[in-house]
Coordinates of C-alpha atoms in Angstrom, one line a residue:
M891 CA 0.0 0.0 0.0
H892 CA 1.2 3.6 -0.8
E893 CA -0.5 5.8 1.7
I894 CA -0.7 9.6 1.8
V895 CA -1.1 11.6 5.0
T896 CA -2.7 15.0 4.7
L897 CA -2.2 18.2 6.7
Q898 CA -4.8 21.0 6.5
L899 CA -3.5 24.3 7.8
G900 CA -5.9 27.2 8.2
Q901 CA -9.4 28.3 7.2
R902 CA -8.9 28.5 3.4
A903 CA -7.1 25.2 3.4
N904 CA -10.0 23.5 5.3
Y905 CA -12.6 24.9 2.9
L906 CA -10.8 23.2 0.1
A907 CA -9.9 20.0 2.0
T908 CA -13.6 19.5 3.0
H909 CA -14.6 19.4 -0.6
F910 CA -11.7 17.0 -1.2
W911 CA -12.8 14.6 1.5
N912 CA -16.5 14.8 0.5
L913 CA -15.4 13.6 -2.9
Q914 CA -13.3 10.7 -1.6
E915 CA -16.3 9.6 0.5
S916 CA -18.5 9.6 -2.6
Y917 CA -16.3 7.0 -4.3
F918 CA -17.0 4.3 -1.7
T919 CA -18.9 1.3 -2.9
Y920 CA -20.8 -1.2 -0.7
N921 CA -22.1 -4.7 -0.9
G922 CA -23.5 -5.7 -4.2
Q923 CA -21.9 -2.7 -6.0
E924 CA -19.0 -2.9 -8.5
E925 CA -15.6 -2.3 -7.0
S926 CA -14.6 1.4 -7.0
P927 CA -11.6 2.3 -9.2
V928 CA -10.4 4.5 -6.3
D929 CA -8.2 2.7 -3.7
H930 CA -9.6 4.1 -0.4
D931 CA -6.7 2.8 1.6
V932 CA -4.5 5.6 0.2
H933 CA -6.2 8.4 2.1
F934 CA -8.4 6.5 4.6
R935 CA -7.4 4.6 7.7
P936 CA -9.2 1.6 9.4
G937 CA -10.0 1.8 13.1
V938 CA -12.4 0.8 15.8
G939 CA -15.1 3.1 17.2
A940 CA -16.3 3.6 20.7
D941 CA -18.9 0.8 20.2
G942 CA -16.3 -1.7 18.9
G943 CA -17.4 -1.4 15.3
E944 CA -15.0 -0.8 12.4
T945 CA -14.5 2.7 11.2
F946 CA -12.8 4.3 8.2
T947 CA -11.6 7.9 8.6
P948 CA -9.3 10.2 6.7
R949 CA -5.6 10.2 7.3
T950 CA -5.5 13.9 8.0
L951 CA -4.6 16.5 10.5
I952 CA -6.9 19.6 10.7
Y953 CA -5.4 22.7 12.2
D954 CA -7.4 25.9 12.6
L955 CA -7.9 28.8 15.0
K956 CA -10.3 29.1 17.8
G957 CA -13.9 29.6 16.6
A958 CA -13.1 28.2 13.1
F959 CA -14.5 24.7 13.5
G960 CA -18.2 25.6 13.7
T961 CA -20.3 22.7 14.9
L962 CA -17.6 20.1 14.3
R963 CA -16.8 18.2 17.5
K964 CA -13.6 16.5 18.4
N965 CA -15.5 13.4 19.4
N966 CA -18.2 12.5 16.9
A967 CA -20.8 9.8 16.7
L968 CA -18.1 7.2 15.9
Y969 CA -15.9 8.1 18.9
E970 CA -18.3 9.3 21.7
L971 CA -16.6 9.5 25.1
T972 CA -17.6 6.7 27.4
E973 CA -16.4 8.2 30.6
D974 CA -18.4 10.7 32.7
L975 CA -18.3 14.1 31.0
A976 CA -18.6 15.9 34.3
P977 CA -15.9 14.3 36.6
G978 CA -15.6 15.1 40.3
Q979 CA -14.0 18.3 41.6
G980 CA -10.8 16.5 42.7
L981 CA -8.7 18.4 45.2
W982 CA -10.8 21.6 44.8
D983 CA -13.6 21.8 47.2
G984 CA -14.6 25.4 46.7
R985 CA -17.4 26.9 44.7
E986 CA -17.3 26.5 40.9
I987 CA -18.6 29.1 38.4
L988 CA -19.1 27.7 34.9
Q989 CA -19.0 30.1 32.0
Q990 CA -20.0 28.7 28.7
L991 CA -20.4 30.3 25.3
N992 CA -23.7 29.8 23.5
P993 CA -23.4 26.7 21.2
I994 CA -23.4 27.3 17.5
P995 CA -26.7 25.9 16.0
Q996 CA -26.2 23.0 13.7
S997 CA -26.9 23.6 10.0
D998 CA -30.0 22.1 8.4
Y999 CA -27.6 20.2 6.1
Q1000 CA -25.8 18.5 9.0
K1001 CA -29.2 17.7 10.6
S1002 CA -30.3 16.0 7.5
L1003 CA -27.1 13.9 7.4
D1004 CA -27.6 12.8 11.0
A1005 CA -31.2 11.9 10.4
G1006 CA -30.5 10.2 7.1
T1007 CA -33.1 12.3 5.2
P1008 CA -32.6 14.1 1.9
A1009 CA -30.2 17.0 2.2
P1010 CA -31.5 20.5 1.6
Q1011 CA -29.8 22.6 -1.1
L1012 CA -26.9 24.6 0.2
S1013 CA -26.2 28.2 -0.6
S1014 CA -23.6 30.8 0.2
E1015 CA -25.9 32.2 2.9
T1016 CA -26.4 28.9 4.7
V1017 CA -22.7 27.9 4.7
R1018 CA -21.1 29.7 7.7
F1019 CA -18.2 27.4 8.4
W1020 CA -16.4 24.7 6.3
S1021 CA -17.9 22.1 8.7
D1022 CA -21.4 23.0 7.6
Y1023 CA -21.0 21.0 4.4
N1024 CA -18.7 18.3 5.7
R1025 CA -19.9 14.8 5.0
V1026 CA -17.2 12.6 6.7
F1027 CA -16.3 11.6 10.2
Y1028 CA -12.8 12.4 11.5
H1029 CA -10.7 10.6 14.1
P1030 CA -10.4 12.7 17.3
R1031 CA -6.7 12.9 16.7
S1032 CA -7.3 14.7 13.5
I1033 CA -8.8 17.8 15.1
V1034 CA -6.2 20.3 16.4
Q1035 CA -7.6 23.6 17.6
L1036 CA -5.0 26.4 18.2
N1037 CA -6.3 28.6 20.9
D1038 CA -3.6 31.3 20.7
Y1039 CA -5.5 33.2 18.0
E1040 CA -9.1 33.6 17.2
L1041 CA -10.7 33.5 13.7
N1042 CA -11.2 36.9 12.1
S1043 CA -10.0 38.7 15.2
S1044 CA -9.6 42.5 14.6
I1045 CA -7.3 42.8 17.7
M1046 CA -4.8 40.1 16.8
P1047 CA -5.3 39.2 13.2
F1048 CA -3.4 36.1 12.1
E1049 CA -1.9 37.7 9.0
D1050 CA 1.9 38.3 9.5
W1051 CA 4.3 35.6 8.4
N1052 CA 6.3 35.9 11.7
L1053 CA 3.2 35.2 13.8
G1054 CA 2.9 31.8 12.1
E1055 CA 6.6 31.0 12.5
D1056 CA 6.5 31.9 16.2
L1057 CA 3.3 30.0 16.8
F1058 CA 4.8 26.8 15.3
N1059 CA 8.0 27.2 17.2
D1060 CA 6.2 27.7 20.5
L1061 CA 3.9 24.7 20.0
D1062 CA 6.6 22.5 18.7
K1063 CA 8.8 23.3 21.7
E1064 CA 6.0 22.4 24.1
H1065 CA 4.5 19.4 22.4
D1066 CA 6.8 18.2 19.5
L1067 CA 4.1 18.4 16.9
L1068 CA 5.5 15.6 14.7
D1069 CA 5.5 13.2 17.6
R1070 CA 2.1 14.2 18.9
D1071 CA 0.2 14.7 15.7
V1072 CA 1.9 13.3 12.6
R1073 CA 3.7 10.2 13.9
P1074 CA 0.5 8.3 15.0
F1075 CA -0.9 8.5 11.4
A1076 CA 2.5 7.8 9.7
E1077 CA 3.1 4.7 11.8
E1078 CA -0.3 3.2 10.8
C1079 CA 0.9 3.2 7.1
D1080 CA 2.3 0.1 5.5
Q1081 CA 4.3 2.2 3.1
L1082 CA 3.9 6.0 3.5
R1083 CA 4.1 7.5 0.1
A1084 CA 3.7 11.3 0.5
L1085 CA 2.6 14.1 2.8
Q1086 CA -0.1 16.3 1.2
I1087 CA -0.4 19.9 2.6
F1088 CA -3.2 22.4 2.1
T1089 CA -2.3 25.8 3.3
S1090 CA -2.3 29.6 2.6
S1091 CA 0.7 31.3 1.1
D1092 CA 0.0 34.9 1.9
D1093 CA -0.8 35.1 5.6
A1094 CA 0.5 33.8 8.9
W1095 CA -0.3 30.2 8.0
A1096 CA 2.5 30.4 5.4
G1097 CA 5.0 30.9 8.2
F1098 CA 3.5 28.1 10.2
T1099 CA 3.7 25.8 7.1
A1100 CA 7.3 26.7 6.3
R1101 CA 8.5 25.6 9.7
Y1102 CA 6.3 22.5 9.6
V1103 CA 7.7 21.5 6.2
D1104 CA 11.2 21.9 7.5
R1105 CA 10.5 19.4 10.3
L1106 CA 8.7 17.0 7.9
V1107 CA 11.6 17.0 5.5
D1108 CA 14.1 16.4 8.3
E1109 CA 12.0 13.5 9.6
Y1110 CA 10.6 12.0 6.4
G1111 CA 13.2 13.1 3.9
K1112 CA 12.6 10.3 1.4
K1113 CA 8.8 11.0 1.2
A1114 CA 7.2 13.3 -1.3
V1115 CA 5.8 16.6 0.1
L1116 CA 2.9 18.0 -2.0
V1117 CA 2.0 21.6 -1.2
W1118 CA -1.2 23.4 -2.4
A1119 CA -0.5 27.0 -1.5
I1120 CA -3.7 29.1 -1.6
E1121 CA -3.5 32.9 -2.0
D1122 CA -6.2 35.5 -1.7
G1123 CA -7.2 36.7 -5.2
R1124 CA -9.5 39.4 -4.1
R1125 CA -8.7 43.1 -4.3
A1126 CA -7.2 44.7 -1.2
Q1127 CA -5.8 48.0 0.0
Q1128 CA -2.2 48.8 -0.9
Q1129 CA -0.8 48.1 2.5
S1130 CA -2.6 44.7 2.7
K1131 CA -1.5 43.9 -0.9
F1132 CA 2.1 44.5 0.0
K1133 CA 1.9 42.3 3.0
R1134 CA 0.4 39.5 1.0
E1135 CA 3.2 39.8 -1.6
M1136 CA 5.8 39.8 1.1
N1137 CA 4.3 36.6 2.5
K1138 CA 4.1 35.0 -0.9
A1139 CA 7.7 35.8 -1.6
R1140 CA 8.7 34.2 1.7
S1141 CA 6.6 31.2 0.9
V1142 CA 8.2 30.6 -2.5
Y1143 CA 11.7 31.1 -1.0
S1144 CA 11.2 28.9 2.1
I1145 CA 8.8 26.2 1.0
S1146 CA 9.2 25.5 -2.7
P1147 CA 12.8 24.3 -2.5
E1148 CA 11.9 21.8 0.3
A1149 CA 8.7 20.5 -1.3
T1150 CA 8.4 17.9 -4.1
M1151 CA 5.6 20.0 -5.6
Y1152 CA 4.6 23.6 -4.7
T1153 CA 1.5 24.8 -6.5
P1154 CA 0.3 28.4 -6.0
I1155 CA -3.5 28.7 -6.3
I1156 CA -5.3 32.0 -6.7
D1157 CA -8.6 32.0 -4.8
P1158 CA -10.6 33.0 -6.9
P1159 CA -9.1 33.5 -10.4
T1160 CA -10.2 36.7 -11.9
R1161 CA -10.7 35.3 -15.4
L1162 CA -13.4 32.7 -15.7
P1163 CA -15.2 31.2 -18.7
S1164 CA -18.9 31.7 -19.4
T1165 CA -19.5 28.1 -18.4
V1166 CA -18.5 28.8 -14.7
R1167 CA -20.4 31.0 -12.3
V1168 CA -18.7 31.7 -9.0
N1169 CA -19.8 33.8 -6.0
T1170 CA -16.4 35.3 -5.2
S1171 CA -17.4 36.4 -1.7
S1172 CA -18.1 32.8 -0.7
E1173 CA -15.2 30.6 0.3
W1174 CA -17.5 27.6 -0.1
H1175 CA -18.0 28.6 -3.7
T1176 CA -14.5 29.5 -4.7
S1177 CA -12.9 26.4 -2.9
A1178 CA -15.4 24.2 -4.8
L1179 CA -14.1 25.5 -8.1
I1180 CA -10.5 24.8 -7.0
S1181 CA -11.4 21.3 -5.8
M1182 CA -12.5 20.4 -9.3
A1183 CA -9.0 20.9 -10.7
M1184 CA -7.0 19.9 -7.6
E1185 CA -8.9 16.7 -6.9
S1186 CA -8.9 15.7 -10.6
V1187 CA -5.2 16.3 -11.3
T1188 CA -4.2 14.1 -8.3
L1189 CA -6.6 11.3 -9.1
P1190 CA -3.8 9.1 -10.4
T1191 CA -2.4 8.9 -6.9
R1192 CA -5.3 6.9 -5.6
L1193 CA -6.6 4.9 -8.5
R1194 CA -5.9 1.2 -9.2
P1195 CA -3.4 0.2 -10.4
Y1196 CA -0.7 2.1 -8.6
Q1197 CA 0.9 5.1 -10.4
N1198 CA 4.2 6.7 -9.5
F1199 CA 2.8 10.2 -9.7
E1200 CA 5.8 11.8 -7.9
S1201 CA 8.3 10.6 -10.5
L1202 CA 6.2 12.3 -13.2
L1203 CA 6.5 15.6 -11.4
A1204 CA 10.2 15.3 -11.1
G1205 CA 10.7 15.8 -14.9
D1206 CA 14.2 15.2 -16.1
D1207 CA 16.2 16.9 -13.4
S1208 CA 13.9 17.3 -10.3
I1209 CA 14.9 20.9 -9.8
R1210 CA 11.7 22.6 -11.0
R1211 CA 9.2 22.1 -8.3
I1212 CA 6.8 25.0 -8.7
F1213 CA 3.8 23.9 -10.8
E1214 CA 0.8 25.8 -12.4
L1215 CA -2.7 24.4 -11.9
Q1216 CA -5.1 24.8 -14.9
A1217 CA -8.3 23.2 -16.0
S1218 CA -11.0 23.1 -18.6
I1219 CA -14.6 21.7 -18.5
I1220 CA -15.5 19.5 -21.4
P1221 CA -19.2 19.7 -22.4
S1222 CA -20.6 16.2 -22.7
A1223 CA -22.4 17.0 -26.0
D1224 CA -19.0 17.5 -27.6
H1225 CA -17.9 14.0 -26.8
D1226 CA -20.9 11.8 -27.7
N1227 CA -18.8 10.0 -30.2
Q1228 CA -16.4 9.0 -27.4
R1229 CA -19.1 6.8 -25.9
Q1230 CA -18.9 4.6 -29.0
K1231 CA -15.1 4.5 -28.8
P1232 CA -13.6 1.9 -26.5
T1233 CA -11.4 3.5 -23.8
K1234 CA -7.7 2.6 -24.3
R1235 CA -5.7 1.5 -21.3
P1236 CA -8.0 3.1 -18.6
N1237 CA -6.3 4.4 -15.5
Q1238 CA -2.9 4.4 -17.1
I1239 CA -0.3 7.1 -17.5
E1240 CA 0.7 7.5 -21.2
P1241 CA 4.0 9.3 -21.9
S1242 CA 4.0 11.1 -25.2
G1243 CA 6.6 10.0 -27.7
P1244 CA 9.3 12.3 -29.2
G1245 CA 8.0 14.7 -31.7
S1246 CA 4.5 14.9 -30.1
S1247 CA 2.9 18.4 -29.8
K1248 CA 0.3 17.5 -27.2
V1249 CA 1.5 20.0 -24.7
K1250 CA -1.1 22.7 -24.1
T1251 CA -0.9 26.2 -22.7
E1252 CA -4.5 27.5 -23.1
F1253 CA -7.1 26.4 -20.7
D1254 CA -10.5 27.8 -19.5
I1255 CA -9.2 28.4 -16.0
D1256 CA -5.7 29.3 -14.8
F1257 CA -5.5 29.0 -11.0
T1258 CA -1.8 30.0 -10.7
Y1259 CA -0.9 32.9 -12.9
D1260 CA -4.4 33.8 -14.2
G1261 CA -3.6 33.3 -17.9
A1262 CA -0.6 35.7 -17.9
N1263 CA 1.7 35.1 -20.9
S1264 CA 0.5 31.6 -21.3
D1265 CA 0.8 31.7 -25.1
K1266 CA 4.5 32.7 -25.0
A1267 CA 5.5 30.2 -22.2
N1268 CA 8.1 27.5 -22.8
V1269 CA 6.9 24.3 -21.0
F1270 CA 9.4 22.1 -19.2
N1271 CA 7.0 19.5 -17.8
Q1272 CA 3.3 18.9 -18.1
L1273 CA 0.9 16.3 -16.7
Q1274 CA -2.6 16.2 -18.1
V1275 CA -5.5 14.3 -16.5
F1276 CA -8.6 13.7 -18.5
R1277 CA -11.8 12.6 -16.7
G1278 CA -14.7 11.1 -18.6
A1279 CA -14.1 12.2 -22.2
E1280 CA -10.9 11.1 -24.0
P1281 CA -8.5 13.7 -25.5
D1282 CA -9.5 14.9 -29.0
D1283 CA -6.0 14.4 -30.4
E1284 CA -5.7 10.8 -29.2
D1285 CA -3.6 8.9 -31.8
E1286 CA -4.9 5.4 -32.4
D1287 CA -1.5 4.3 -33.9
E1288 CA 0.6 5.5 -31.0
H1289 CA 1.4 3.0 -28.3
P1290 CA 3.8 4.9 -25.9
L1291 CA 3.4 2.4 -23.1
E1292 CA 5.3 -0.1 -25.1
E1293 CA 8.3 2.2 -25.0
D1294 CA 10.7 2.4 -22.1
L1295 CA 9.9 5.6 -20.1
G1296 CA 13.5 6.3 -19.4
I1297 CA 14.4 6.2 -23.1
L1298 CA 11.5 8.5 -24.0
R1299 CA 12.7 11.0 -21.4
K1300 CA 16.2 11.0 -22.7
M1301 CA 15.0 11.4 -26.3
R1302 CA 12.8 14.3 -25.3
L1303 CA 15.6 16.0 -23.4
Y1304 CA 18.0 15.5 -26.4
N1305 CA 15.4 17.0 -28.7
S1306 CA 14.8 20.0 -26.3
Q1307 CA 11.2 18.9 -25.9
P1308 CA 9.2 19.2 -22.7
M1309 CA 8.4 16.2 -20.5
F1310 CA 4.8 15.2 -21.1
H1311 CA 2.5 12.7 -19.6
R1312 CA -1.2 12.2 -20.2
F1313 CA -3.6 10.2 -18.0
H1314 CA -7.2 9.2 -18.9
T1315 CA -9.8 7.7 -16.6
P1316 CA -13.5 7.1 -17.5
L1317 CA -14.4 8.3 -14.0
P1318 CA -16.0 11.8 -14.4
Y1319 CA -16.0 14.4 -11.7
P1320 CA -19.1 13.9 -9.4
V1321 CA -21.2 17.0 -8.5
L1322 CA -22.3 16.3 -4.9
D1323 CA -25.1 17.9 -2.9
S1324 CA -22.4 19.6 -0.9
F1325 CA -21.2 21.3 -4.0
P1326 CA -22.7 24.6 -5.4
N1327 CA -25.4 23.3 -7.8
D1328 CA -25.4 26.3 -10.1
M1329 CA -21.6 26.8 -10.5
V1330 CA -21.1 24.8 -13.7
A1331 CA -23.3 26.1 -16.4
V1332 CA -23.0 23.1 -18.8
S1333 CA -25.0 20.0 -19.2
T1334 CA -24.1 17.5 -16.4
P1335 CA -25.7 14.1 -17.1
E1336 CA -26.2 12.2 -13.8
N1337 CA -24.5 15.2 -12.0
K1338 CA -21.1 14.3 -13.4
V1339 CA -18.7 16.6 -15.3
N1340 CA -16.1 15.7 -17.9
M1341 CA -13.0 17.8 -17.6
V1342 CA -9.2 18.0 -18.0
A1343 CA -6.9 19.2 -15.2
V1344 CA -3.2 20.0 -15.7
L1345 CA 0.0 20.6 -13.8
T1346 CA 2.6 22.5 -15.7
S1347 CA 6.1 23.7 -15.1
S1348 CA 7.0 26.6 -17.4
T1349 CA 8.9 29.8 -17.9
R1350 CA 5.9 31.8 -16.5
T1351 CA 7.2 30.9 -13.0
A1352 CA 10.4 32.9 -13.8
D1353 CA 8.3 36.0 -14.6
R1354 CA 6.2 35.7 -11.4
T1355 CA 9.3 35.1 -9.3
R1356 CA 11.0 38.2 -10.8
T1357 CA 8.0 40.2 -9.6
L1358 CA 8.3 38.8 -6.1
E1359 CA 12.0 39.7 -6.2
S1360 CA 11.1 43.3 -7.0
V1361 CA 8.7 43.5 -4.1
A1362 CA 11.1 41.9 -1.7
S1363 CA 13.9 44.3 -2.7
R1364 CA 11.7 47.3 -1.9
V1365 CA 9.6 46.2 1.1
I1366 CA 11.4 43.5 3.1
A1367 CA 13.6 44.7 6.0
V1368 CA 17.3 45.0 5.4
D1369 CA 18.4 42.1 7.7
E1370 CA 16.3 39.6 5.6
R1371 CA 16.3 41.3 2.2
E1372 CA 19.7 40.0 0.8
N1373 CA 19.1 36.3 1.6
L1374 CA 15.5 36.5 0.3
V1375 CA 16.2 38.3 -2.9
N1376 CA 19.2 36.1 -3.7
G1377 CA 17.2 33.0 -2.9
L1378 CA 14.4 34.0 -5.2
G1379 CA 16.9 34.8 -7.9
E1380 CA 18.3 31.3 -7.7
I1381 CA 14.8 29.8 -8.0
R1382 CA 14.0 32.1 -10.9
E1383 CA 17.1 30.9 -12.8
N1384 CA 15.8 27.3 -12.7
Y1385 CA 12.9 28.4 -14.9
E1386 CA 15.0 30.4 -17.3
T1387 CA 18.0 28.3 -17.9
G1388 CA 17.9 24.7 -19.2
W1389 CA 15.4 25.5 -22.0
M1390 CA 17.3 24.9 -25.3
S1391 CA 15.5 26.3 -28.3
D1392 CA 16.3 25.4 -32.0
S1393 CA 18.3 28.7 -32.2
D1394 CA 20.5 27.6 -29.4
F1395 CA 21.5 24.5 -31.3
D1396 CA 22.1 26.6 -34.5
D1397 CA 24.5 28.8 -32.5
D1398 CA 26.6 25.8 -31.6

C-alpha cells in the first residue's frame, strides 16, 4: 500500500480540503456494487469506534484557529466518550462558576445527514463554516484547535508571516508536533508515500507551514511533500496587498525548495469562462471550483493500479518544483462520439513519444498565474489528467506504453522537448449535494462533469518570481532582504536556464 497523510493548515485550506474529503467519501462502494476504481486505503485509515465497530476515517490533521470549526466536534458519533463528561472536583472543594459560550446551532444540512433524510440545497448564505457542508467523520486525533489566536480577530489578526513561525516554534517546543500529531498517522501506514499539505501562502499560516515543512523533510526526507498554496485573489488596499506579496515571496523562498511539488493557487481566479459562475465572496463557492482541478489532477495517486505520480512531477532533473494548476470543463455533448469508442488503457499514464505536440498552454481556468503570458511560455514538464471524455487528439496508432519511459525521457531531453504525460480515466467528476449546484453552467448528465486538469512547469514561473524579487527588494527589512532576494533569484534561474531552443543549437 502507498498511503498519503494530509495536513490542513488554516481556514482557506480547510474549505478546500472539506470538498476533497467529500469527494473521496462519494467513491466508496458497498455490498453488491461494482468495486470502486479508487483505492480508499491511500487516504483513509481503518479503526475501531467507541462501540467496537469498524471505522474508516481520513488520514488527515486539521489545524485551525479558535472559533473556526463551527459545529464540528472533536469526538463525533463514531468516537463518543464513554467516561463521565462531568468528573468530580478532585482536590478543589470550593465553589465553581461555569461560564459557557452559546453553542453554534447545527446547520440544516448537517441535521439531514444525521437523520438520514434528503439534504437541503446549500447556498452561500447557509454555509457559515467549512464544517457546515462536511460529509465525513474524522478521528479525534485529526482535530487540532490552536487557541492562541481567534478566527477573524480584529485585535490580533493572524496575518503576518512571523506570527505563524513563532506559533509553530512555541507549539513544537512544548509538544513536539511531529511526535504528537503526525507520527501516529504515519506509523499506521504500511508504506507511507507522501505528505499532502493544504495551506495559505500569503498570511501567517504560510510561516507556520514553512517551519512545519522543515520538520517534515528532516523526519521523512525520502517521502514526497505535495503543497497546495492558496493565495487570496480578491482586491485589497495597498498596505494589505504589499503584506500579501511579502508573505508569498517568503513562501516561495522557504517552502518551494523543500517540497516535491509547490503549487500556488489564486482564490478565486479573476478570469473565468462563461461556463462557470462563482460567488467570489463565498469561500465555499471558490474552494469548490479549486477542488474540481486539484482533486482531478491528483486522481492518479489513488486509482488502481498504482501510479508513480511523484516521478512524473520530477521531470528530467527534479529541480523545477513549482507547478501551475489549470483546468477546462469539457461539455458532454462535444464527446458523444467518445461513448462509442472503447477506452484505451483506462487508469494508465501515457507518456507522449518524441515529436509529439500534445503539450497545451491555453485552458479555461488558470489557477496559478491567471492566464498571464501563457501563449508565450516554454513548457518544461506537463501532466494532463482527462476525466470522462478522452482527448480529442488521441492517436490510435501510437502505443507509448510499449516504449521504455527512461528512453522516452532521454530522447525528449535530447530534442529539447518538454516532458509530457497524459492520464485518462473514464471516471468523471461527481457533483455532490455539498457542491454549489449552479456553479457549472453546462449539461451535467447524472450530475457528473467531464474535464481536464493539468499541472505545468514553465517559464511563466520565472516571470512571477521576478515580480516577487522586485517586491522583496523594496519592502522587506534589510536584515532579511539579501538572503530572500538572492534565494528568489536562484529559484527564478531554474525556470529560465535549461530551455534549449532550436536557435541555441544553431549557434553551436
